[in-house]
Amino acid sequence: MRAEDPPRSISGARLLFSLDPAVSYLNHGSFGAVPIGVQRAQQRVRDEVDANPMRFFSKGLLDRIIHTRRHLAAFLGADPDGSALVPNATAGVSLVLQSLRLGPGDEVLLTDHAYGAVALAARRQCRRAGATARTVAVPLGAPDREVVSRLRNALRPGKTKLVIVDQLTSPTAKSFPVRAIAAATREHDIPMLVDAAHAPGMLPVDVSAIGADFWVGNLHKWAFAPRGTALLAVAPAWRRRIEPLVVSWEHDSGFPLSVESQGTMDYSPWLAAPAGLFTLRTLGVEAVRRHNAALAAYGQRLVGASLGLAPSDLPEPGAAEAAMRILPLPSGVATTQPEAHALRQQIADKLATEVAVNAWGGRGWLRLSAQIYNRPDEYDRLAEHLPALLHALQR
Ligand SMILES: Cc1ncc(COP(=O)(O)O)c(C=O)c1O
C-alpha cells in the first residue's frame, strides 16, 4: 500500500449502523453515530423502565450507575470514585465553572480554538461574578512547545482562576499538549479543565496521567455510547467543592453521586454505554483508530487536492490517531459562522454529504471526520463535486 492509498475498510462495519445509505456521513465528530447493537442495548433498558418504573428507579439504580461509571472510568484511566457520569461535555464544563466561585477581578483563560458553547458558558459565569473570560491566541500550526509557552506566558497567578484547554479542538481539529499544559498551570497552582469532548475512543487517554484538575470527555462521539454519556473526572482537592447543577436526593452523598442522581431522567444512555465500548473492543480499538486516522488523512488530501491545495496547505492535527482533519476553503467563503452554517447546509442538500464547516481565524474551514462506516469513495465523490458548488457560490 502506498502512503497516499486509503486504508482497507473494516469489512461489514457499515452494517453495524442505521445511517441513511443515501447520505455520505462525514461528520461523526459533531454528534457521533450509535451502532445498532448499542441502540438495542439502550432500548432494552428503556423497556425495563417502562415495564415497571417504580422497580427501575427504586431498586438498584444507584448501584448500576456506579458499576457503569467504574467500567467507563477504567477505560479512560480515570479514578472511578473521583469521576461522575454527566450528560455531555457542555454540562461538565458548566458544572466546573459554577463550582469555582469566581469573584470580581478573577479571570478564566480560554484559547481561540475553544468550542463555542464552552466559551459562552465561561463568559456567562464570568459576567455573573464580575470576572473576565480572556482568550489566548494559538496559531493553527503552532508546535506543542509554542502552545505551552503561549499559555504559560498568559497565566496571571492570583488572578487566573481556571484555564480551559481542549484535548482535540472542534473548529480546527488540533491536538493540544494537555499534559504539558497541566504541568505548567500546576507550577502556579492554577486549576485547569481539559475539554476532551472528542478524546474517548478516538485518542489513547489516560486521564490520571494528564494531571489536570478537571477533565470531561464524551463517550457518545468516538466511543459509540448512546447520546447523553460523558465522564467528568475531578482531582481530589476539588471533589468536595463540586456543586451539582441540579439538586436531587443524593445531594448529601457528595460527589460523584450528587451529580449523577438528577431526579427522574433517562438513565438508559449511561447504562447502555458499556455496549459501545464492547463494540469498539470487539472491532479492535487500535484497528479502528488506525483506520479512522488514515481515512481522515486520505479525505483531507483528496478533497484538498480538488480545491488546488498542496499538502503543505493542509493542517496537521498533531495526534497520530486524529480522525478529524480540516482544510481551508477558498478565501472569502464561509468567513462568518452564519455563512459557514449556510454552506454546510448546501453541501448536505446538494451533495447529500454531511460535513462540518466553521469560520475560524477570519476564514472558512471544512472539517472531515472518518469512522468505520465511511468508505474512500465518499471522499472521492465530495472531491469531485465540491469545487463546482463552491465556484457557484463565489459567482
Ligand atoms: C471541543 C468540544 N467541546 C464540547 C463539545 C460539546 O459536546 P456536547 O454537545 O456533547 O456537550 C463539543 C461538541 O462537538 C466539542 O467539539
mmCIF file of C-alpha atoms and ligand atoms in Angstrom:
data_model
loop_
_atom_site.group_PDB
_atom_site.id
_atom_site.type_symbol
_atom_site.label_atom_id
_atom_site.label_comp_id
_atom_site.label_asym_id
_atom_site.label_seq_id
_atom_site.Cartn_x
_atom_site.Cartn_y
_atom_site.Cartn_z
ATOM 1 C CA MET A 1 0.000 0.000 0.000
ATOM 2 C CA ARG A 2 1.372 3.453 -0.901
ATOM 3 C CA ALA A 3 1.204 6.265 1.673
ATOM 4 C CA GLU A 4 -1.436 8.040 -0.387
ATOM 5 C CA ASP A 5 -3.695 4.994 -0.649
ATOM 6 C CA PRO A 6 -6.818 4.864 1.529
ATOM 7 C CA PRO A 7 -6.860 2.301 4.350
ATOM 8 C CA ARG A 8 -8.515 -1.055 3.861
ATOM 9 C CA SER A 9 -12.130 -0.871 5.041
ATOM 10 C CA ILE A 10 -13.186 -2.789 8.155
ATOM 11 C CA SER A 11 -15.361 -5.370 6.496
ATOM 12 C CA GLY A 12 -19.090 -5.093 7.206
ATOM 13 C CA ALA A 13 -18.672 -2.141 9.570
ATOM 14 C CA ARG A 14 -21.239 -0.020 7.746
ATOM 15 C CA LEU A 15 -23.885 -2.645 8.559
ATOM 16 C CA LEU A 16 -23.412 -2.003 12.270
ATOM 17 C CA PHE A 17 -25.082 1.393 11.855
ATOM 18 C CA SER A 18 -28.542 2.588 10.851
ATOM 19 C CA LEU A 19 -27.229 5.609 8.943
ATOM 20 C CA ASP A 20 -29.154 6.672 5.848
ATOM 21 C CA PRO A 21 -27.411 4.823 2.986
ATOM 22 C CA ALA A 22 -28.207 7.704 0.619
ATOM 23 C CA VAL A 23 -26.012 10.106 2.590
ATOM 24 C CA SER A 24 -22.231 10.296 2.937
ATOM 25 C CA TYR A 25 -21.927 10.878 6.652
ATOM 26 C CA LEU A 26 -18.513 12.531 7.005
ATOM 27 C CA ASN A 27 -19.266 14.291 10.272
ATOM 28 C CA HIS A 28 -19.021 11.744 13.043
ATOM 29 C CA GLY A 29 -17.364 14.465 15.116
ATOM 30 C CA SER A 30 -20.452 16.576 15.739
ATOM 31 C CA PHE A 31 -22.890 14.099 17.279
ATOM 32 C CA GLY A 32 -21.370 10.644 16.788
ATOM 33 C CA ALA A 33 -23.478 7.773 15.448
ATOM 34 C CA VAL A 34 -24.760 4.948 17.620
ATOM 35 C CA PRO A 35 -24.213 1.332 16.448
ATOM 36 C CA ILE A 36 -27.409 -0.704 16.131
ATOM 37 C CA GLY A 37 -26.318 -3.125 18.864
ATOM 38 C CA VAL A 38 -25.893 -0.184 21.263
ATOM 39 C CA GLN A 39 -29.280 1.228 20.256
ATOM 40 C CA ARG A 40 -30.747 -2.178 21.112
ATOM 41 C CA ALA A 41 -28.985 -2.289 24.472
ATOM 42 C CA GLN A 42 -30.415 1.136 25.274
ATOM 43 C CA GLN A 43 -33.885 0.059 24.154
ATOM 44 C CA ARG A 44 -33.678 -2.940 26.487
ATOM 45 C CA VAL A 45 -33.042 -0.566 29.395
ATOM 46 C CA ARG A 46 -35.949 1.626 28.308
ATOM 47 C CA ASP A 47 -38.204 -1.424 28.068
ATOM 48 C CA GLU A 48 -37.193 -2.360 31.577
ATOM 49 C CA VAL A 49 -38.071 1.136 32.847
ATOM 50 C CA ASP A 50 -41.432 1.080 31.134
ATOM 51 C CA ALA A 51 -42.275 -2.397 32.408
ATOM 52 C CA ASN A 52 -42.096 -1.142 35.990
ATOM 53 C CA PRO A 53 -40.813 2.405 36.567
ATOM 54 C CA MET A 54 -41.131 2.010 40.334
ATOM 55 C CA ARG A 55 -38.882 -1.044 40.368
ATOM 56 C CA PHE A 56 -36.331 0.511 37.976
ATOM 57 C CA PHE A 57 -35.879 3.730 39.952
ATOM 58 C CA SER A 58 -36.087 2.311 43.449
ATOM 59 C CA LYS A 59 -34.231 -0.995 43.230
ATOM 60 C CA GLY A 60 -30.549 -0.981 42.406
ATOM 61 C CA LEU A 61 -30.351 2.029 40.091
ATOM 62 C CA LEU A 62 -27.550 3.721 42.046
ATOM 63 C CA ASP A 63 -25.506 0.524 42.069
ATOM 64 C CA ARG A 64 -25.951 0.189 38.326
ATOM 65 C CA ILE A 65 -24.812 3.772 37.795
ATOM 66 C CA ILE A 66 -21.743 3.190 39.977
ATOM 67 C CA HIS A 67 -20.951 -0.049 38.158
ATOM 68 C CA THR A 68 -21.222 1.680 34.773
ATOM 69 C CA ARG A 69 -19.101 4.592 35.907
ATOM 70 C CA ARG A 70 -16.369 2.187 37.082
ATOM 71 C CA HIS A 71 -16.383 0.486 33.707
ATOM 72 C CA LEU A 72 -16.142 3.720 31.695
ATOM 73 C CA ALA A 73 -13.620 5.333 34.060
ATOM 74 C CA ALA A 74 -11.346 2.285 33.820
ATOM 75 C CA PHE A 75 -11.335 2.569 30.023
ATOM 76 C CA LEU A 76 -10.180 6.180 30.327
ATOM 77 C CA GLY A 77 -7.669 5.744 33.141
ATOM 78 C CA ALA A 78 -9.762 7.938 35.456
ATOM 79 C CA ASP A 79 -10.345 7.403 39.180
ATOM 80 C CA PRO A 80 -13.882 5.956 39.364
ATOM 81 C CA ASP A 81 -14.501 7.475 42.790
ATOM 82 C CA GLY A 82 -13.431 10.890 41.552
ATOM 83 C CA SER A 83 -15.428 10.835 38.333
ATOM 84 C CA ALA A 84 -19.100 11.422 37.614
ATOM 85 C CA LEU A 85 -21.298 10.452 34.724
ATOM 86 C CA VAL A 86 -22.789 13.595 33.172
ATOM 87 C CA PRO A 87 -24.969 14.013 30.077
ATOM 88 C CA ASN A 88 -22.365 15.752 27.923
ATOM 89 C CA ALA A 89 -19.231 17.878 27.863
ATOM 90 C CA THR A 90 -21.374 21.025 27.899
ATOM 91 C CA ALA A 91 -22.894 20.046 31.265
ATOM 92 C CA GLY A 92 -19.484 19.050 32.656
ATOM 93 C CA VAL A 93 -17.975 22.429 31.763
ATOM 94 C CA SER A 94 -20.851 24.349 33.375
ATOM 95 C CA LEU A 95 -20.571 22.209 36.496
ATOM 96 C CA VAL A 96 -16.910 23.107 36.859
ATOM 97 C CA LEU A 97 -17.445 26.809 36.127
ATOM 98 C CA GLN A 98 -20.270 27.004 38.642
ATOM 99 C CA SER A 99 -18.205 25.290 41.331
ATOM 100 C CA LEU A 100 -15.260 27.695 41.026
ATOM 101 C CA ARG A 101 -16.784 30.573 42.985
ATOM 102 C CA LEU A 102 -15.287 33.258 40.782
ATOM 103 C CA GLY A 103 -15.124 36.771 42.170
ATOM 104 C CA PRO A 104 -14.647 40.298 40.804
ATOM 105 C CA GLY A 105 -11.299 40.721 39.062
ATOM 106 C CA ASP A 106 -10.799 36.968 38.508
ATOM 107 C CA GLU A 107 -10.336 35.569 35.037
ATOM 108 C CA VAL A 108 -10.860 32.372 33.088
ATOM 109 C CA LEU A 109 -8.432 31.684 30.241
ATOM 110 C CA LEU A 110 -9.539 30.038 27.011
ATOM 111 C CA THR A 111 -7.845 29.601 23.666
ATOM 112 C CA ASP A 112 -9.233 30.847 20.363
ATOM 113 C CA HIS A 113 -9.817 27.165 19.438
ATOM 114 C CA ALA A 114 -12.363 26.647 22.249
ATOM 115 C CA TYR A 115 -15.771 25.189 21.452
ATOM 116 C CA GLY A 116 -18.328 27.979 21.002
ATOM 117 C CA ALA A 117 -20.756 26.824 23.693
ATOM 118 C CA VAL A 118 -17.898 26.363 26.172
ATOM 119 C CA ALA A 119 -16.761 29.944 25.547
ATOM 120 C CA LEU A 120 -20.346 31.143 26.038
ATOM 121 C CA ALA A 121 -20.570 29.291 29.361
ATOM 122 C CA ALA A 122 -17.274 30.778 30.552
ATOM 123 C CA ARG A 123 -18.385 34.276 29.563
ATOM 124 C CA ARG A 124 -21.730 33.951 31.343
ATOM 125 C CA GLN A 125 -20.143 32.685 34.547
ATOM 126 C CA CYS A 126 -17.550 35.477 34.420
ATOM 127 C CA ARG A 127 -20.192 38.132 33.758
ATOM 128 C CA ARG A 128 -22.195 36.991 36.793
ATOM 129 C CA ALA A 129 -19.121 37.142 39.010
ATOM 130 C CA GLY A 130 -17.597 40.376 37.712
ATOM 131 C CA ALA A 131 -14.754 38.276 36.295
ATOM 132 C CA THR A 132 -13.301 38.209 32.766
ATOM 133 C CA ALA A 133 -13.027 35.448 30.167
ATOM 134 C CA ARG A 134 -9.750 36.070 28.326
ATOM 135 C CA THR A 135 -8.810 34.420 25.037
ATOM 136 C CA VAL A 136 -5.264 33.360 24.230
ATOM 137 C CA ALA A 137 -4.466 33.174 20.520
ATOM 138 C CA VAL A 138 -2.721 29.978 19.417
ATOM 139 C CA PRO A 139 -1.624 29.812 15.762
ATOM 140 C CA LEU A 140 -3.018 26.800 13.936
ATOM 141 C CA GLY A 141 0.402 25.404 13.104
ATOM 142 C CA ALA A 142 1.995 26.149 16.491
ATOM 143 C CA PRO A 143 4.104 23.216 17.686
ATOM 144 C CA ASP A 144 3.458 21.852 21.195
ATOM 145 C CA ARG A 145 6.382 23.763 22.682
ATOM 146 C CA GLU A 146 4.966 27.067 21.463
ATOM 147 C CA VAL A 147 1.424 26.201 22.601
ATOM 148 C CA VAL A 148 2.692 25.520 26.124
ATOM 149 C CA SER A 149 4.763 28.686 26.258
ATOM 150 C CA ARG A 150 1.919 30.864 24.980
ATOM 151 C CA LEU A 151 -0.381 29.533 27.652
ATOM 152 C CA ARG A 152 2.279 29.717 30.353
ATOM 153 C CA ASN A 153 3.000 33.339 29.464
ATOM 154 C CA ALA A 154 -0.712 34.178 29.610
ATOM 155 C CA LEU A 155 -1.136 32.952 33.210
ATOM 156 C CA ARG A 156 -1.633 35.647 35.829
ATOM 157 C CA PRO A 157 -1.122 33.965 39.187
ATOM 158 C CA GLY A 158 -3.630 35.247 41.738
ATOM 159 C CA LYS A 159 -5.986 36.387 39.002
ATOM 160 C CA THR A 160 -6.339 33.402 36.654
ATOM 161 C CA LYS A 161 -8.777 31.010 38.322
ATOM 162 C CA LEU A 162 -9.167 28.465 35.513
ATOM 163 C CA VAL A 163 -7.529 27.549 32.206
ATOM 164 C CA ILE A 164 -9.706 25.673 29.709
ATOM 165 C CA VAL A 165 -7.869 23.734 27.004
ATOM 166 C CA ASP A 166 -9.210 21.218 24.505
ATOM 167 C CA GLN A 167 -7.578 17.826 24.018
ATOM 168 C CA LEU A 168 -8.633 17.908 20.352
ATOM 169 C CA THR A 169 -10.320 21.078 19.167
ATOM 170 C CA SER A 170 -13.613 21.290 17.328
ATOM 171 C CA PRO A 171 -13.210 24.057 14.709
ATOM 172 C CA THR A 172 -9.560 23.274 13.948
ATOM 173 C CA ALA A 173 -9.078 19.566 14.789
ATOM 174 C CA LYS A 174 -5.825 20.460 16.557
ATOM 175 C CA SER A 175 -4.493 18.360 19.387
ATOM 176 C CA PHE A 176 -3.211 20.287 22.391
ATOM 177 C CA PRO A 177 -0.401 19.027 24.659
ATOM 178 C CA VAL A 178 -2.697 18.888 27.663
ATOM 179 C CA ARG A 179 -0.291 17.041 29.928
ATOM 180 C CA ALA A 180 2.453 19.631 29.484
ATOM 181 C CA ILE A 181 -0.026 22.495 29.878
ATOM 182 C CA ALA A 182 -1.351 20.923 33.095
ATOM 183 C CA ALA A 183 2.222 20.753 34.415
ATOM 184 C CA ALA A 184 2.689 24.460 33.598
ATOM 185 C CA THR A 185 -0.532 25.570 35.304
ATOM 186 C CA ARG A 186 0.249 23.390 38.326
ATOM 187 C CA GLU A 187 3.527 25.273 38.831
ATOM 188 C CA HIS A 188 1.396 28.333 39.606
ATOM 189 C CA ASP A 189 -1.386 26.473 41.418
ATOM 190 C CA ILE A 190 -3.862 27.449 38.726
ATOM 191 C CA PRO A 191 -6.598 24.905 38.001
ATOM 192 C CA MET A 192 -7.051 23.535 34.520
ATOM 193 C CA LEU A 193 -10.052 21.985 32.791
ATOM 194 C CA VAL A 194 -9.489 19.731 29.788
ATOM 195 C CA ASP A 195 -12.356 19.767 27.310
ATOM 196 C CA ALA A 196 -11.815 16.284 25.932
ATOM 197 C CA ALA A 197 -15.139 16.065 24.094
ATOM 198 C CA HIS A 198 -13.538 14.123 21.227
ATOM 199 C CA ALA A 199 -10.949 12.089 23.101
ATOM 200 C CA PRO A 200 -12.693 8.937 24.425
ATOM 201 C CA GLY A 201 -12.433 6.222 21.806
ATOM 202 C CA MET A 202 -10.512 8.362 19.303
ATOM 203 C CA LEU A 203 -7.302 9.064 21.233
ATOM 204 C CA PRO A 204 -5.427 6.914 23.720
ATOM 205 C CA VAL A 205 -6.437 8.556 27.004
ATOM 206 C CA ASP A 206 -5.004 8.202 30.490
ATOM 207 C CA VAL A 207 -6.890 10.831 32.460
ATOM 208 C CA SER A 208 -4.928 10.432 35.687
ATOM 209 C CA ALA A 209 -1.612 10.793 33.853
ATOM 210 C CA ILE A 210 -2.702 14.134 32.344
ATOM 211 C CA GLY A 211 -2.820 15.577 35.835
ATOM 212 C CA ALA A 212 -5.467 18.232 35.180
ATOM 213 C CA ASP A 213 -7.828 19.361 37.923
ATOM 214 C CA PHE A 214 -10.851 18.672 35.719
ATOM 215 C CA TRP A 215 -11.275 16.575 32.595
ATOM 216 C CA VAL A 216 -14.510 15.969 30.715
ATOM 217 C CA GLY A 217 -14.935 13.660 27.741
ATOM 218 C CA ASN A 218 -17.901 12.496 25.702
ATOM 219 C CA LEU A 219 -18.389 8.806 25.181
ATOM 220 C CA HIS A 220 -21.180 9.460 22.700
ATOM 221 C CA LYS A 221 -18.851 10.660 19.965
ATOM 222 C CA TRP A 222 -16.000 8.203 19.362
ATOM 223 C CA ALA A 223 -16.733 5.516 21.987
ATOM 224 C CA PHE A 224 -20.059 4.517 20.427
ATOM 225 C CA ALA A 225 -22.145 5.241 23.535
ATOM 226 C CA PRO A 226 -25.720 6.487 23.234
ATOM 227 C CA ARG A 227 -26.017 10.274 23.128
ATOM 228 C CA GLY A 228 -26.034 11.725 26.636
ATOM 229 C CA THR A 229 -22.975 9.917 28.020
ATOM 230 C CA ALA A 230 -19.922 11.775 29.273
ATOM 231 C CA LEU A 231 -17.464 11.422 32.146
ATOM 232 C CA LEU A 232 -16.232 14.295 34.311
ATOM 233 C CA ALA A 233 -13.063 13.487 36.275
ATOM 234 C CA VAL A 234 -12.176 15.756 39.189
ATOM 235 C CA ALA A 235 -8.896 15.921 41.121
ATOM 236 C CA PRO A 236 -9.158 15.057 44.858
ATOM 237 C CA ALA A 237 -8.750 18.636 46.069
ATOM 238 C CA TRP A 238 -11.847 19.752 44.191
ATOM 239 C CA ARG A 239 -14.286 16.927 44.797
ATOM 240 C CA ARG A 240 -15.884 18.396 47.912
ATOM 241 C CA ARG A 241 -16.339 21.727 46.144
ATOM 242 C CA ILE A 242 -18.289 20.402 43.162
ATOM 243 C CA GLU A 243 -21.831 21.793 43.225
ATOM 244 C CA PRO A 244 -24.338 19.819 41.141
ATOM 245 C CA LEU A 245 -26.261 21.882 38.594
ATOM 246 C CA VAL A 246 -29.480 20.288 39.868
ATOM 247 C CA VAL A 247 -30.070 19.368 43.499
ATOM 248 C CA SER A 248 -31.601 15.941 43.962
ATOM 249 C CA TRP A 249 -31.950 13.176 46.568
ATOM 250 C CA GLU A 250 -28.273 12.188 46.646
ATOM 251 C CA HIS A 251 -27.143 15.744 47.323
ATOM 252 C CA ASP A 252 -25.793 14.922 50.775
ATOM 253 C CA SER A 253 -23.827 11.932 49.434
ATOM 254 C CA GLY A 254 -21.462 14.415 47.780
ATOM 255 C CA PHE A 255 -19.526 13.983 44.560
ATOM 256 C CA PRO A 256 -19.993 11.963 42.379
ATOM 257 C CA LEU A 257 -23.470 10.632 43.249
ATOM 258 C CA SER A 258 -24.798 14.136 43.970
ATOM 259 C CA VAL A 259 -24.005 14.974 40.339
ATOM 260 C CA GLU A 260 -25.222 11.701 38.838
ATOM 261 C CA SER A 261 -28.547 11.400 40.618
ATOM 262 C CA GLN A 262 -30.711 14.016 38.927
ATOM 263 C CA GLY A 263 -34.299 13.010 39.638
ATOM 264 C CA THR A 264 -36.483 11.324 37.081
ATOM 265 C CA MET A 265 -34.481 11.353 33.887
ATOM 266 C CA ASP A 266 -33.436 8.915 31.213
ATOM 267 C CA TYR A 267 -30.513 6.907 32.608
ATOM 268 C CA SER A 268 -30.593 4.476 29.688
ATOM 269 C CA PRO A 269 -27.707 6.114 27.742
ATOM 270 C CA TRP A 270 -25.311 5.596 30.666
ATOM 271 C CA LEU A 271 -26.422 2.040 31.374
ATOM 272 C CA ALA A 272 -26.053 1.099 27.702
ATOM 273 C CA ALA A 273 -22.693 2.868 27.239
ATOM 274 C CA PRO A 274 -20.610 -0.261 28.057
ATOM 275 C CA ALA A 275 -22.145 -1.844 24.946
ATOM 276 C CA GLY A 276 -20.396 0.920 22.964
ATOM 277 C CA LEU A 277 -17.024 0.024 24.478
ATOM 278 C CA PHE A 278 -17.785 -3.636 23.805
ATOM 279 C CA THR A 279 -18.333 -2.787 20.117
ATOM 280 C CA LEU A 280 -15.100 -0.816 19.949
ATOM 281 C CA ARG A 281 -13.099 -3.548 21.660
ATOM 282 C CA THR A 282 -14.631 -6.290 19.530
ATOM 283 C CA LEU A 283 -13.598 -4.466 16.371
ATOM 284 C CA GLY A 284 -10.193 -3.763 17.930
ATOM 285 C CA VAL A 285 -9.546 -0.316 19.423
ATOM 286 C CA GLU A 286 -6.187 0.008 17.668
ATOM 287 C CA ALA A 287 -7.531 -1.205 14.327
ATOM 288 C CA VAL A 288 -10.407 1.288 14.481
ATOM 289 C CA ARG A 289 -8.041 4.140 15.379
ATOM 290 C CA ARG A 290 -5.595 3.273 12.614
ATOM 291 C CA HIS A 291 -8.400 3.015 10.055
ATOM 292 C CA ASN A 292 -10.075 6.265 11.043
ATOM 293 C CA ALA A 293 -6.874 8.307 11.196
ATOM 294 C CA ALA A 294 -5.703 7.039 7.799
ATOM 295 C CA LEU A 295 -9.097 7.627 6.183
ATOM 296 C CA ALA A 296 -9.356 11.164 7.584
ATOM 297 C CA ALA A 297 -5.887 11.907 6.187
ATOM 298 C CA TYR A 298 -6.911 10.437 2.824
ATOM 299 C CA GLY A 299 -10.072 12.546 2.748
ATOM 300 C CA GLN A 300 -8.202 15.719 3.651
ATOM 301 C CA ARG A 301 -5.582 15.080 0.960
ATOM 302 C CA LEU A 302 -8.080 14.213 -1.734
ATOM 303 C CA VAL A 303 -10.602 16.974 -1.120
ATOM 304 C CA GLY A 304 -7.714 19.390 -0.563
ATOM 305 C CA ALA A 305 -6.216 18.489 -3.943
ATOM 306 C CA SER A 306 -9.590 19.077 -5.604
ATOM 307 C CA LEU A 307 -9.516 22.622 -4.230
ATOM 308 C CA GLY A 308 -5.977 23.130 -5.522
ATOM 309 C CA LEU A 309 -4.350 22.826 -2.099
ATOM 310 C CA ALA A 310 -0.843 21.430 -1.762
ATOM 311 C CA PRO A 311 -0.068 19.017 1.108
ATOM 312 C CA SER A 312 1.730 21.890 2.866
ATOM 313 C CA ASP A 313 -1.559 23.880 2.917
ATOM 314 C CA LEU A 314 -3.276 21.139 4.914
ATOM 315 C CA PRO A 315 -3.137 21.497 8.700
ATOM 316 C CA GLU A 316 -1.754 18.534 10.641
ATOM 317 C CA PRO A 317 -3.774 17.674 13.753
ATOM 318 C CA GLY A 318 -0.679 16.838 15.801
ATOM 319 C CA ALA A 319 -2.014 13.476 17.013
ATOM 320 C CA ALA A 320 -1.402 10.313 15.006
ATOM 321 C CA GLU A 321 -4.876 8.966 15.891
ATOM 322 C CA ALA A 322 -6.845 12.109 14.924
ATOM 323 C CA ALA A 323 -9.942 11.037 12.994
ATOM 324 C CA MET A 324 -10.927 14.594 12.050
ATOM 325 C CA ARG A 325 -8.993 16.916 9.773
ATOM 326 C CA ILE A 326 -9.667 20.372 8.390
ATOM 327 C CA LEU A 327 -8.887 22.127 5.134
ATOM 328 C CA PRO A 328 -9.079 25.793 4.254
ATOM 329 C CA LEU A 329 -11.908 26.908 1.989
ATOM 330 C CA PRO A 330 -11.184 29.423 -0.780
ATOM 331 C CA SER A 331 -10.711 32.920 0.578
ATOM 332 C CA GLY A 332 -13.959 34.803 1.102
ATOM 333 C CA VAL A 333 -16.022 31.606 1.547
ATOM 334 C CA ALA A 334 -17.718 30.943 4.927
ATOM 335 C CA THR A 335 -15.777 33.620 6.769
ATOM 336 C CA THR A 336 -18.545 34.093 9.339
ATOM 337 C CA GLN A 337 -20.333 31.425 11.372
ATOM 338 C CA PRO A 338 -23.752 32.060 9.722
ATOM 339 C CA GLU A 339 -22.100 31.692 6.277
ATOM 340 C CA ALA A 340 -20.374 28.533 7.463
ATOM 341 C CA HIS A 341 -23.706 27.053 8.597
ATOM 342 C CA ALA A 342 -25.325 28.003 5.296
ATOM 343 C CA LEU A 343 -22.524 26.310 3.327
ATOM 344 C CA ARG A 344 -22.745 23.175 5.448
ATOM 345 C CA GLN A 345 -26.462 23.027 4.714
ATOM 346 C CA GLN A 346 -25.858 23.481 0.981
ATOM 347 C CA ILE A 347 -23.346 20.635 0.960
ATOM 348 C CA ALA A 348 -25.879 18.466 2.819
ATOM 349 C CA ASP A 349 -28.756 19.379 0.485
ATOM 350 C CA LYS A 350 -26.956 19.420 -2.862
ATOM 351 C CA LEU A 351 -24.287 16.741 -2.377
ATOM 352 C CA ALA A 352 -26.063 14.507 0.178
ATOM 353 C CA THR A 353 -22.925 14.767 2.283
ATOM 354 C CA GLU A 354 -22.700 15.751 5.934
ATOM 355 C CA VAL A 355 -19.557 17.665 6.891
ATOM 356 C CA ALA A 356 -18.725 20.389 9.404
ATOM 357 C CA VAL A 357 -17.908 23.915 8.262
ATOM 358 C CA ASN A 358 -16.560 26.554 10.626
ATOM 359 C CA ALA A 359 -15.345 30.122 10.405
ATOM 360 C CA TRP A 360 -12.080 30.418 12.290
ATOM 361 C CA GLY A 361 -9.292 32.979 12.194
ATOM 362 C CA GLY A 362 -11.019 35.047 9.506
ATOM 363 C CA ARG A 363 -11.551 32.238 7.028
ATOM 364 C CA GLY A 364 -13.773 29.245 6.364
ATOM 365 C CA TRP A 365 -12.692 25.655 7.111
ATOM 366 C CA LEU A 366 -14.169 22.341 6.093
ATOM 367 C CA ARG A 367 -13.865 19.568 8.695
ATOM 368 C CA LEU A 368 -13.956 15.944 7.614
ATOM 369 C CA SER A 369 -14.374 13.070 10.052
ATOM 370 C CA ALA A 370 -13.679 9.411 9.359
ATOM 371 C CA GLN A 371 -15.343 6.487 11.086
ATOM 372 C CA ILE A 372 -15.526 2.766 10.384
ATOM 373 C CA TYR A 373 -18.747 3.164 8.371
ATOM 374 C CA ASN A 374 -17.083 5.530 5.882
ATOM 375 C CA ARG A 375 -15.583 4.431 2.578
ATOM 376 C CA PRO A 376 -12.909 6.161 0.489
ATOM 377 C CA ASP A 377 -15.352 6.697 -2.378
ATOM 378 C CA GLU A 378 -17.451 9.022 -0.179
ATOM 379 C CA TYR A 379 -14.493 11.430 -0.011
ATOM 380 C CA ASP A 380 -13.812 10.874 -3.734
ATOM 381 C CA ARG A 381 -17.381 11.961 -4.506
ATOM 382 C CA LEU A 382 -17.075 15.076 -2.342
ATOM 383 C CA ALA A 383 -13.788 15.929 -4.067
ATOM 384 C CA GLU A 384 -15.486 15.561 -7.423
ATOM 385 C CA HIS A 385 -18.460 17.835 -6.681
ATOM 386 C CA LEU A 386 -17.343 20.347 -4.046
ATOM 387 C CA PRO A 387 -15.278 22.605 -6.340
ATOM 388 C CA ALA A 388 -18.284 23.297 -8.633
ATOM 389 C CA LEU A 389 -20.539 24.015 -5.655
ATOM 390 C CA LEU A 390 -18.018 26.472 -4.196
ATOM 391 C CA HIS A 391 -17.457 28.022 -7.600
ATOM 392 C CA ALA A 392 -21.200 28.646 -7.989
ATOM 393 C CA LEU A 393 -21.279 30.312 -4.566
ATOM 394 C CA GLN A 394 -18.410 32.646 -5.404
ATOM 395 C CA ARG A 395 -20.062 33.961 -8.581
HETATM 396 C C1 LIG B 1 -14.405 20.512 21.797
HETATM 397 C C2 LIG B 1 -15.855 20.323 22.135
HETATM 398 N N1 LIG B 1 -16.292 20.648 23.351
HETATM 399 C C3 LIG B 1 -17.566 20.476 23.719
HETATM 400 C C4 LIG B 1 -18.490 19.954 22.836
HETATM 401 C C5 LIG B 1 -19.897 19.796 23.283
HETATM 402 O O1 LIG B 1 -20.248 18.462 23.348
HETATM 403 P P1 LIG B 1 -21.727 18.090 23.817
HETATM 404 O O2 LIG B 1 -22.657 18.701 22.821
HETATM 405 O O3 LIG B 1 -21.769 16.621 23.817
HETATM 406 O O4 LIG B 1 -21.903 18.703 25.157
HETATM 407 C C6 LIG B 1 -18.093 19.609 21.544
HETATM 408 C C7 LIG B 1 -19.056 19.078 20.577
HETATM 409 O O5 LIG B 1 -18.785 18.839 19.428
HETATM 410 C C8 LIG B 1 -16.742 19.800 21.181
HETATM 411 O O6 LIG B 1 -16.308 19.501 19.947
#
